[in-house]
Amino acid sequence: VAVSRYFHVRNRTRWIPYPEYRQMPIGEFVWAPLGGVPTIVEYLNIWAEARRVMPDMLVVRYEDFRAHPEPTLARVAEYLGLSASATEVAEAVAYAAFENLKQKEQQGAIDNHRLGAKQAGNPDSLKVRRGKVRGYVDYFTPEEVERLESYVRQHLDASYGYFTGD
């Protein structure tokens, strides 16, 4: 989330409340006091606590969608009370497949102001950018990755299933 936010702030949005964030190197940005990893973890932990008093809340992780898109989407549809056949789920998954959406965004085939490159020739200015699980490791040294993962391991509520073998 922090890395995606970094590219959004740096390449997509015109206005941000803290303009100095736009020029921060990624290694500083992900630890920034407003919107960095500690803030994101704190936010997610608020939701984890809310799940304890609202147990019917559904949590869906990006990793789950990438690894098992059809069963995950079927679970979301069921949770929302939508009757979706296996065929409808498969069609929705095919339409929303990362490569398909990326191609549509690059071609301008989806008429939405939130999509499309904000900087011509800069693939990092696309909304549908990489779609890679654990893609953040590509932007940091092994030591920085360990620091990030250690922080998450120590501070994020275990119910999310990260770094627990899930």
mmCIF file of N, CA and C in Angstrom, residues 11-127:
data_model
loop_
_atom_site.group_PDB
_atom_site.id
_atom_site.type_symbol
_atom_site.label_atom_id
_atom_site.label_comp_id
_atom_site.label_asym_id
_atom_site.label_seq_id
_atom_site.Cartn_x
_atom_site.Cartn_y
_atom_site.Cartn_z
ATOM 1 N N ASN A 11 3.411 10.481 -9.148
ATOM 2 C CA ASN A 11 3.137 10.475 -10.582
ATOM 3 C C ASN A 11 1.699 10.736 -11.007
ATOM 4 N N ARG A 12 0.754 10.723 -10.083
ATOM 5 C CA ARG A 12 -0.633 10.789 -10.523
ATOM 6 C C ARG A 12 -1.413 11.985 -9.995
ATOM 7 N N THR A 13 -1.292 12.291 -8.744
ATOM 8 C CA THR A 13 -2.149 13.310 -8.159
ATOM 9 C C THR A 13 -1.550 14.703 -8.322
ATOM 10 N N ARG A 14 -2.412 15.675 -8.452
ATOM 11 C CA ARG A 14 -1.936 17.066 -8.568
ATOM 12 C C ARG A 14 -1.739 17.695 -7.194
ATOM 13 N N TRP A 15 -2.651 17.375 -6.288
ATOM 14 C CA TRP A 15 -2.608 18.021 -4.974
ATOM 15 C C TRP A 15 -2.418 16.982 -3.892
ATOM 16 N N ILE A 16 -1.532 17.262 -2.962
ATOM 17 C CA ILE A 16 -1.389 16.446 -1.759
ATOM 18 C C ILE A 16 -1.188 17.407 -0.595
ATOM 19 N N PRO A 17 -1.648 17.014 0.599
ATOM 20 C CA PRO A 17 -1.555 17.940 1.730
ATOM 21 C C PRO A 17 -0.122 18.220 2.175
ATOM 22 N N TYR A 18 0.804 17.330 1.833
ATOM 23 C CA TYR A 18 2.194 17.505 2.231
ATOM 24 C C TYR A 18 3.064 17.463 0.982
ATOM 25 N N PRO A 19 3.220 18.612 0.304
ATOM 26 C CA PRO A 19 3.937 18.627 -0.987
ATOM 27 C C PRO A 19 5.364 18.084 -0.909
ATOM 28 N N GLU A 20 5.984 18.169 0.256
ATOM 29 C CA GLU A 20 7.351 17.660 0.386
ATOM 30 C C GLU A 20 7.418 16.146 0.169
ATOM 31 N N TYR A 21 6.291 15.449 0.345
ATOM 32 C CA TYR A 21 6.263 14.001 0.126
ATOM 33 C C TYR A 21 6.535 13.651 -1.333
ATOM 34 N N ARG A 22 6.170 14.544 -2.244
ATOM 35 C CA ARG A 22 6.309 14.252 -3.666
ATOM 36 C C ARG A 22 7.774 14.029 -4.054
ATOM 37 N N GLN A 23 8.697 14.677 -3.384
ATOM 38 C CA GLN A 23 10.107 14.570 -3.742
ATOM 39 C C GLN A 23 10.891 13.607 -2.863
ATOM 40 N N MET A 24 10.232 13.011 -1.869
ATOM 41 C CA MET A 24 10.930 12.088 -0.970
ATOM 42 C C MET A 24 11.368 10.837 -1.719
ATOM 43 N N PRO A 25 12.550 10.344 -1.418
ATOM 44 C CA PRO A 25 12.928 9.025 -1.946
ATOM 45 C C PRO A 25 11.982 7.972 -1.347
ATOM 46 N N ILE A 26 11.773 6.900 -2.064
ATOM 47 C CA ILE A 26 10.814 5.891 -1.631
ATOM 48 C C ILE A 26 11.134 5.334 -0.243
ATOM 49 N N GLY A 27 12.423 5.198 0.064
ATOM 50 C CA GLY A 27 12.824 4.671 1.372
ATOM 51 C C GLY A 27 12.416 5.562 2.529
ATOM 52 N N GLU A 28 12.341 6.859 2.311
ATOM 53 C CA GLU A 28 11.839 7.782 3.339
ATOM 54 C C GLU A 28 10.320 7.830 3.317
ATOM 55 N N PHE A 29 9.757 7.833 2.119
ATOM 56 C CA PHE A 29 8.313 7.962 1.964
ATOM 57 C C PHE A 29 7.561 6.874 2.722
ATOM 58 N N VAL A 30 8.028 5.633 2.620
ATOM 59 C CA VAL A 30 7.288 4.535 3.251
ATOM 60 C C VAL A 30 7.324 4.600 4.768
ATOM 61 N N TRP A 31 8.203 5.420 5.332
ATOM 62 C CA TRP A 31 8.253 5.595 6.787
ATOM 63 C C TRP A 31 7.728 6.960 7.216
ATOM 64 N N ALA A 32 7.195 7.728 6.277
ATOM 65 C CA ALA A 32 6.685 9.067 6.576
ATOM 66 C C ALA A 32 5.616 8.982 7.670
ATOM 67 N N PRO A 33 5.556 10.009 8.535
ATOM 68 C CA PRO A 33 4.635 9.948 9.667
ATOM 69 C C PRO A 33 3.158 9.974 9.291
ATOM 70 N N LEU A 34 2.829 10.500 8.131
ATOM 71 C CA LEU A 34 1.428 10.535 7.698
ATOM 72 C C LEU A 34 1.289 9.724 6.418
ATOM 73 N N GLY A 35 0.769 8.523 6.533
ATOM 74 C CA GLY A 35 0.547 7.681 5.369
ATOM 75 C C GLY A 35 1.626 6.663 5.097
ATOM 76 N N GLY A 36 2.645 6.607 5.935
ATOM 77 C CA GLY A 36 3.678 5.596 5.777
ATOM 78 C C GLY A 36 3.249 4.282 6.405
ATOM 79 N N VAL A 37 4.141 3.325 6.413
ATOM 80 C CA VAL A 37 3.832 1.985 6.908
ATOM 81 C C VAL A 37 3.269 2.003 8.333
ATOM 82 N N PRO A 38 3.844 2.757 9.272
ATOM 83 C CA PRO A 38 3.251 2.750 10.615
ATOM 84 C C PRO A 38 1.794 3.224 10.631
ATOM 85 N N THR A 39 1.475 4.236 9.849
ATOM 86 C CA THR A 39 0.100 4.733 9.785
ATOM 87 C C THR A 39 -0.819 3.698 9.153
ATOM 88 N N ILE A 40 -0.361 3.052 8.096
ATOM 89 C CA ILE A 40 -1.163 2.033 7.415
ATOM 90 C C ILE A 40 -1.426 0.865 8.358
ATOM 91 N N VAL A 41 -0.404 0.419 9.061
ATOM 92 C CA VAL A 41 -0.570 -0.682 10.021
ATOM 93 C C VAL A 41 -1.542 -0.289 11.123
ATOM 94 N N GLU A 42 -1.409 0.914 11.619
ATOM 95 C CA GLU A 42 -2.324 1.391 12.662
ATOM 96 C C GLU A 42 -3.770 1.392 12.158
ATOM 97 N N TYR A 43 -3.970 1.861 10.946
ATOM 98 C CA TYR A 43 -5.300 1.891 10.337
ATOM 99 C C TYR A 43 -5.867 0.479 10.208
ATOM 100 N N LEU A 44 -5.060 -0.442 9.694
ATOM 101 C CA LEU A 44 -5.517 -1.822 9.551
ATOM 102 C C LEU A 44 -5.824 -2.455 10.901
ATOM 103 N N ASN A 45 -5.061 -2.096 11.913
ATOM 104 C CA ASN A 45 -5.320 -2.631 13.247
ATOM 105 C C ASN A 45 -6.633 -2.113 13.821
ATOM 106 N N ILE A 46 -7.021 -0.907 13.459
ATOM 107 C CA ILE A 46 -8.333 -0.385 13.875
ATOM 108 C C ILE A 46 -9.429 -1.269 13.284
ATOM 109 N N TRP A 47 -9.279 -1.637 12.015
ATOM 110 C CA TRP A 47 -10.261 -2.516 11.387
ATOM 111 C C TRP A 47 -10.236 -3.906 12.006
ATOM 112 N N ALA A 48 -9.063 -4.393 12.369
ATOM 113 C CA ALA A 48 -8.979 -5.710 13.024
ATOM 114 C C ALA A 48 -9.730 -5.683 14.351
ATOM 115 N N GLU A 49 -9.597 -4.606 15.075
ATOM 116 C CA GLU A 49 -10.324 -4.464 16.342
ATOM 117 C C GLU A 49 -11.824 -4.379 16.081
ATOM 118 N N ALA A 50 -12.216 -3.674 15.049
ATOM 119 C CA ALA A 50 -13.637 -3.567 14.704
ATOM 120 C C ALA A 50 -14.214 -4.938 14.361
ATOM 121 N N ARG A 51 -13.418 -5.796 13.741
ATOM 122 C CA ARG A 51 -13.903 -7.139 13.402
ATOM 123 C C ARG A 51 -14.243 -7.943 14.652
ATOM 124 N N ARG A 52 -13.616 -7.621 15.745
ATOM 125 C CA ARG A 52 -13.901 -8.344 16.988
ATOM 126 C C ARG A 52 -15.298 -8.029 17.516
ATOM 127 N N VAL A 53 -15.812 -6.849 17.192
ATOM 128 C CA VAL A 53 -17.166 -6.483 17.635
ATOM 129 C C VAL A 53 -18.178 -6.577 16.496
ATOM 130 N N MET A 54 -17.688 -6.713 15.272
ATOM 131 C CA MET A 54 -18.560 -6.904 14.095
ATOM 132 C C MET A 54 -18.056 -8.135 13.342
ATOM 133 N N PRO A 55 -18.286 -9.315 13.890
ATOM 134 C CA PRO A 55 -17.668 -10.516 13.310
ATOM 135 C C PRO A 55 -18.150 -10.880 11.907
ATOM 136 N N ASP A 56 -19.223 -10.263 11.436
ATOM 137 C CA ASP A 56 -19.692 -10.592 10.099
ATOM 138 C C ASP A 56 -18.994 -9.776 9.003
ATOM 139 N N MET A 57 -17.960 -9.036 9.362
ATOM 140 C CA MET A 57 -17.192 -8.261 8.395
ATOM 141 C C MET A 57 -16.343 -9.219 7.545
ATOM 142 N N LEU A 58 -16.301 -8.962 6.255
ATOM 143 C CA LEU A 58 -15.498 -9.784 5.358
ATOM 144 C C LEU A 58 -14.191 -9.067 5.048
ATOM 145 N N VAL A 59 -13.093 -9.761 5.222
ATOM 146 C CA VAL A 59 -11.782 -9.219 4.870
ATOM 147 C C VAL A 59 -11.277 -9.993 3.665
ATOM 148 N N VAL A 60 -10.893 -9.251 2.649
ATOM 149 C CA VAL A 60 -10.353 -9.857 1.434
ATOM 150 C C VAL A 60 -9.003 -9.218 1.163
ATOM 151 N N ARG A 61 -7.994 -10.044 1.080
ATOM 152 C CA ARG A 61 -6.651 -9.542 0.833
ATOM 153 C C ARG A 61 -6.356 -9.547 -0.670
ATOM 154 N N TYR A 62 -5.551 -8.606 -1.099
ATOM 155 C CA TYR A 62 -5.135 -8.528 -2.500
ATOM 156 C C TYR A 62 -4.500 -9.847 -2.935
ATOM 157 N N GLU A 63 -3.688 -10.406 -2.063
ATOM 158 C CA GLU A 63 -3.003 -11.658 -2.364
ATOM 159 C C GLU A 63 -3.999 -12.772 -2.660
ATOM 160 N N ASP A 64 -5.132 -12.771 -1.937
ATOM 161 C CA ASP A 64 -6.159 -13.789 -2.158
ATOM 162 C C ASP A 64 -6.784 -13.630 -3.542
ATOM 163 N N PHE A 65 -7.065 -12.373 -3.917
ATOM 164 C CA PHE A 65 -7.627 -12.126 -5.244
ATOM 165 C C PHE A 65 -6.658 -12.552 -6.336
ATOM 166 N N ARG A 66 -5.393 -12.269 -6.160
ATOM 167 C CA ARG A 66 -4.419 -12.630 -7.193
ATOM 168 C C ARG A 66 -4.237 -14.142 -7.280
ATOM 169 N N ALA A 67 -4.194 -14.817 -6.144
ATOM 170 C CA ALA A 67 -3.947 -16.262 -6.138
ATOM 171 C C ALA A 67 -5.185 -17.076 -6.533
ATOM 172 N N HIS A 68 -6.351 -16.646 -6.094
ATOM 173 C CA HIS A 68 -7.587 -17.401 -6.300
ATOM 174 C C HIS A 68 -8.720 -16.442 -6.659
ATOM 175 N N PRO A 69 -8.667 -15.829 -7.839
ATOM 176 C CA PRO A 69 -9.629 -14.770 -8.146
ATOM 177 C C PRO A 69 -11.090 -15.218 -8.161
ATOM 178 N N GLU A 70 -11.379 -16.353 -8.771
ATOM 179 C CA GLU A 70 -12.789 -16.751 -8.879
ATOM 180 C C GLU A 70 -13.409 -17.108 -7.528
ATOM 181 N N PRO A 71 -12.786 -17.970 -6.730
ATOM 182 C CA PRO A 71 -13.404 -18.255 -5.429
ATOM 183 C C PRO A 71 -13.479 -17.019 -4.521
ATOM 184 N N THR A 72 -12.486 -16.143 -4.636
ATOM 185 C CA THR A 72 -12.493 -14.935 -3.808
ATOM 186 C C THR A 72 -13.630 -14.014 -4.220
ATOM 187 N N LEU A 73 -13.798 -13.807 -5.522
ATOM 188 C CA LEU A 73 -14.892 -12.956 -5.987
ATOM 189 C C LEU A 73 -16.243 -13.585 -5.659
ATOM 190 N N ALA A 74 -16.352 -14.896 -5.787
ATOM 191 C CA ALA A 74 -17.605 -15.578 -5.444
ATOM 192 C C ALA A 74 -17.930 -15.356 -3.962
ATOM 193 N N ARG A 75 -16.914 -15.390 -3.120
ATOM 194 C CA ARG A 75 -17.110 -15.152 -1.681
ATOM 195 C C ARG A 75 -17.583 -13.726 -1.423
ATOM 196 N N VAL A 76 -17.007 -12.764 -2.138
ATOM 197 C CA VAL A 76 -17.420 -11.359 -1.999
ATOM 198 C C VAL A 76 -18.869 -11.195 -2.462
ATOM 199 N N ALA A 77 -19.195 -11.785 -3.594
ATOM 200 C CA ALA A 77 -20.568 -11.685 -4.108
ATOM 201 C C ALA A 77 -21.556 -12.284 -3.115
ATOM 202 N N GLU A 78 -21.216 -13.440 -2.585
ATOM 203 C CA GLU A 78 -22.100 -14.085 -1.605
ATOM 204 C C GLU A 78 -22.257 -13.208 -0.365
ATOM 205 N N TYR A 79 -21.161 -12.653 0.109
ATOM 206 C CA TYR A 79 -21.200 -11.788 1.286
ATOM 207 C C TYR A 79 -22.113 -10.581 1.052
ATOM 208 N N LEU A 80 -22.077 -10.050 -0.162
ATOM 209 C CA LEU A 80 -22.893 -8.885 -0.498
ATOM 210 C C LEU A 80 -24.336 -9.250 -0.844
ATOM 211 N N GLY A 81 -24.629 -10.539 -0.834
ATOM 212 C CA GLY A 81 -25.979 -10.971 -1.140
ATOM 213 C C GLY A 81 -26.298 -10.976 -2.622
ATOM 214 N N LEU A 82 -25.276 -11.033 -3.436
ATOM 215 C CA LEU A 82 -25.465 -11.063 -4.890
ATOM 216 C C LEU A 82 -25.479 -12.507 -5.363
ATOM 217 N N SER A 83 -26.441 -12.833 -6.163
ATOM 218 C CA SER A 83 -26.440 -14.181 -6.733
ATOM 219 C C SER A 83 -25.672 -14.111 -8.043
ATOM 220 N N ALA A 84 -24.528 -14.742 -8.057
ATOM 221 C CA ALA A 84 -23.684 -14.735 -9.255
ATOM 222 C C ALA A 84 -23.357 -16.179 -9.601
ATOM 223 N N SER A 85 -23.654 -16.555 -10.822
ATOM 224 C CA SER A 85 -23.334 -17.908 -11.268
ATOM 225 C C SER A 85 -21.825 -18.033 -11.450
ATOM 226 N N ALA A 86 -21.375 -19.255 -11.534
ATOM 227 C CA ALA A 86 -19.947 -19.492 -11.772
ATOM 228 C C ALA A 86 -19.511 -18.847 -13.080
ATOM 229 N N THR A 87 -20.385 -18.867 -14.077
ATOM 230 C CA THR A 87 -20.071 -18.238 -15.372
ATOM 231 C C THR A 87 -19.928 -16.727 -15.223
ATOM 232 N N GLU A 88 -20.837 -16.111 -14.483
ATOM 233 C CA GLU A 88 -20.770 -14.655 -14.278
ATOM 234 C C GLU A 88 -19.505 -14.272 -13.513
ATOM 235 N N VAL A 89 -19.166 -15.058 -12.519
ATOM 236 C CA VAL A 89 -17.936 -14.795 -11.754
ATOM 237 C C VAL A 89 -16.727 -14.926 -12.673
ATOM 238 N N ALA A 90 -16.697 -15.979 -13.471
ATOM 239 C CA ALA A 90 -15.568 -16.185 -14.390
ATOM 240 C C ALA A 90 -15.461 -15.047 -15.395
ATOM 241 N N GLU A 91 -16.590 -14.559 -15.910
ATOM 242 C CA GLU A 91 -16.571 -13.435 -16.847
ATOM 243 C C GLU A 91 -16.069 -12.161 -16.183
ATOM 244 N N ALA A 92 -16.493 -11.918 -14.956
ATOM 245 C CA ALA A 92 -16.044 -10.727 -14.226
ATOM 246 C C ALA A 92 -14.547 -10.802 -13.958
ATOM 247 N N VAL A 93 -14.073 -11.978 -13.575
ATOM 248 C CA VAL A 93 -12.639 -12.161 -13.320
ATOM 249 C C VAL A 93 -11.845 -11.948 -14.599
ATOM 250 N N ALA A 94 -12.330 -12.485 -15.711
ATOM 251 C CA ALA A 94 -11.624 -12.312 -16.990
ATOM 252 C C ALA A 94 -11.576 -10.840 -17.376
ATOM 253 N N TYR A 95 -12.692 -10.134 -17.209
ATOM 254 C CA TYR A 95 -12.720 -8.709 -17.557
ATOM 255 C C TYR A 95 -11.760 -7.909 -16.684
ATOM 256 N N ALA A 96 -11.730 -8.230 -15.397
ATOM 257 C CA ALA A 96 -10.919 -7.456 -14.449
ATOM 258 C C ALA A 96 -9.513 -8.011 -14.270
ATOM 259 N N ALA A 97 -9.130 -8.974 -15.081
ATOM 260 C CA ALA A 97 -7.776 -9.513 -14.993
ATOM 261 C C ALA A 97 -6.779 -8.375 -15.169
ATOM 262 N N PHE A 98 -5.727 -8.415 -14.414
ATOM 263 C CA PHE A 98 -4.762 -7.321 -14.386
ATOM 264 C C PHE A 98 -4.296 -6.926 -15.783
ATOM 265 N N GLU A 99 -3.842 -7.879 -16.564
ATOM 266 C CA GLU A 99 -3.306 -7.555 -17.901
ATOM 267 C C GLU A 99 -4.386 -6.935 -18.784
ATOM 268 N N ASN A 100 -5.620 -7.402 -18.659
ATOM 269 C CA ASN A 100 -6.711 -6.846 -19.440
ATOM 270 C C ASN A 100 -6.966 -5.391 -19.053
ATOM 271 N N LEU A 101 -7.039 -5.125 -17.746
ATOM 272 C CA LEU A 101 -7.278 -3.747 -17.294
ATOM 273 C C LEU A 101 -6.108 -2.834 -17.649
ATOM 274 N N LYS A 102 -4.913 -3.351 -17.535
ATOM 275 C CA LYS A 102 -3.739 -2.546 -17.889
ATOM 276 C C LYS A 102 -3.779 -2.165 -19.364
ATOM 277 N N GLN A 103 -4.106 -3.127 -20.205
ATOM 278 C CA GLN A 103 -4.193 -2.856 -21.641
ATOM 279 C C GLN A 103 -5.304 -1.845 -21.932
ATOM 280 N N LYS A 104 -6.447 -2.013 -21.297
ATOM 281 C CA LYS A 104 -7.561 -1.078 -21.503
ATOM 282 C C LYS A 104 -7.172 0.328 -21.043
ATOM 283 N N GLU A 105 -6.469 0.420 -19.919
ATOM 284 C CA GLU A 105 -6.049 1.743 -19.439
ATOM 285 C C GLU A 105 -5.069 2.381 -20.408
ATOM 286 N N GLN A 106 -4.117 1.620 -20.890
ATOM 287 C CA GLN A 106 -3.129 2.158 -21.820
ATOM 288 C C GLN A 106 -3.766 2.605 -23.134
ATOM 289 N N GLN A 107 -4.824 1.932 -23.537
ATOM 290 C CA GLN A 107 -5.511 2.271 -24.781
ATOM 291 C C GLN A 107 -6.568 3.349 -24.584
ATOM 292 N N GLY A 108 -6.838 3.726 -23.327
ATOM 293 C CA GLY A 108 -7.881 4.699 -23.051
ATOM 294 C C GLY A 108 -9.276 4.136 -23.297
ATOM 295 N N ALA A 109 -9.412 2.812 -23.170
ATOM 296 C CA ALA A 109 -10.665 2.137 -23.493
ATOM 297 C C ALA A 109 -11.708 2.220 -22.381
ATOM 298 N N ILE A 110 -11.315 2.678 -21.210
ATOM 299 C CA ILE A 110 -12.272 2.840 -20.117
ATOM 300 C C ILE A 110 -12.431 4.331 -19.877
ATOM 301 N N ASP A 111 -13.623 4.819 -20.116
ATOM 302 C CA ASP A 111 -13.881 6.251 -20.005
ATOM 303 C C ASP A 111 -14.067 6.637 -18.534
ATOM 304 N N ASN A 112 -12.943 6.915 -17.888
ATOM 305 C CA ASN A 112 -12.985 7.300 -16.485
ATOM 306 C C ASN A 112 -11.777 8.190 -16.212
ATOM 307 N N HIS A 113 -12.022 9.346 -15.626
ATOM 308 C CA HIS A 113 -10.928 10.296 -15.379
ATOM 309 C C HIS A 113 -9.892 9.759 -14.398
ATOM 310 N N ARG A 114 -10.224 8.723 -13.664
ATOM 311 C CA ARG A 114 -9.280 8.174 -12.689
ATOM 312 C C ARG A 114 -8.275 7.218 -13.318
ATOM 313 N N LEU A 115 -8.493 6.854 -14.548
ATOM 314 C CA LEU A 115 -7.594 5.934 -15.225
ATOM 315 C C LEU A 115 -6.807 6.667 -16.295
ATOM 316 N N GLY A 116 -5.757 6.028 -16.750
ATOM 317 C CA GLY A 116 -4.923 6.610 -17.791
ATOM 318 C C GLY A 116 -3.635 7.161 -17.219
ATOM 319 N N ALA A 117 -2.613 7.156 -18.047
ATOM 320 C CA ALA A 117 -1.317 7.694 -17.627
ATOM 321 C C ALA A 117 -1.462 9.189 -17.372
ATOM 322 N N LYS A 118 -0.950 9.633 -16.260
ATOM 323 C CA LYS A 118 -0.988 11.064 -15.946
ATOM 324 C C LYS A 118 0.235 11.782 -16.497
ATOM 325 N N GLN A 119 1.241 10.998 -16.885
ATOM 326 C CA GLN A 119 2.451 11.552 -17.485
ATOM 327 C C GLN A 119 2.773 10.697 -18.711
ATOM 328 N N ALA A 120 2.716 11.288 -19.870
ATOM 329 C CA ALA A 120 2.963 10.549 -21.108
ATOM 330 C C ALA A 120 4.306 9.834 -21.049
ATOM 331 N N GLY A 121 4.288 8.562 -21.428
ATOM 332 C CA GLY A 121 5.522 7.782 -21.469
ATOM 333 C C GLY A 121 6.011 7.278 -20.137
ATOM 334 N N ASN A 122 5.282 7.548 -19.061
ATOM 335 C CA ASN A 122 5.712 7.099 -17.732
ATOM 336 C C ASN A 122 4.783 5.988 -17.254
ATOM 337 N N PRO A 123 5.203 4.724 -17.366
ATOM 338 C CA PRO A 123 4.330 3.625 -16.951
ATOM 339 C C PRO A 123 4.017 3.647 -15.452
ATOM 340 N N ASP A 124 4.849 4.326 -14.674
ATOM 341 C CA ASP A 124 4.571 4.437 -13.241
ATOM 342 C C ASP A 124 3.479 5.452 -12.940
ATOM 343 N N SER A 125 2.975 6.132 -13.969
ATOM 344 C CA SER A 125 1.875 7.071 -13.750
ATOM 345 C C SER A 125 0.518 6.452 -14.096
ATOM 346 N N LEU A 126 0.526 5.163 -14.439
ATOM 347 C CA LEU A 126 -0.724 4.449 -14.683
ATOM 348 C C LEU A 126 -1.362 4.053 -13.349
ATOM 349 N N LYS A 127 -2.667 3.967 -13.326
ATOM 350 C CA LYS A 127 -3.366 3.480 -12.135
ATOM 351 C C LYS A 127 -3.164 1.972 -12.004
#
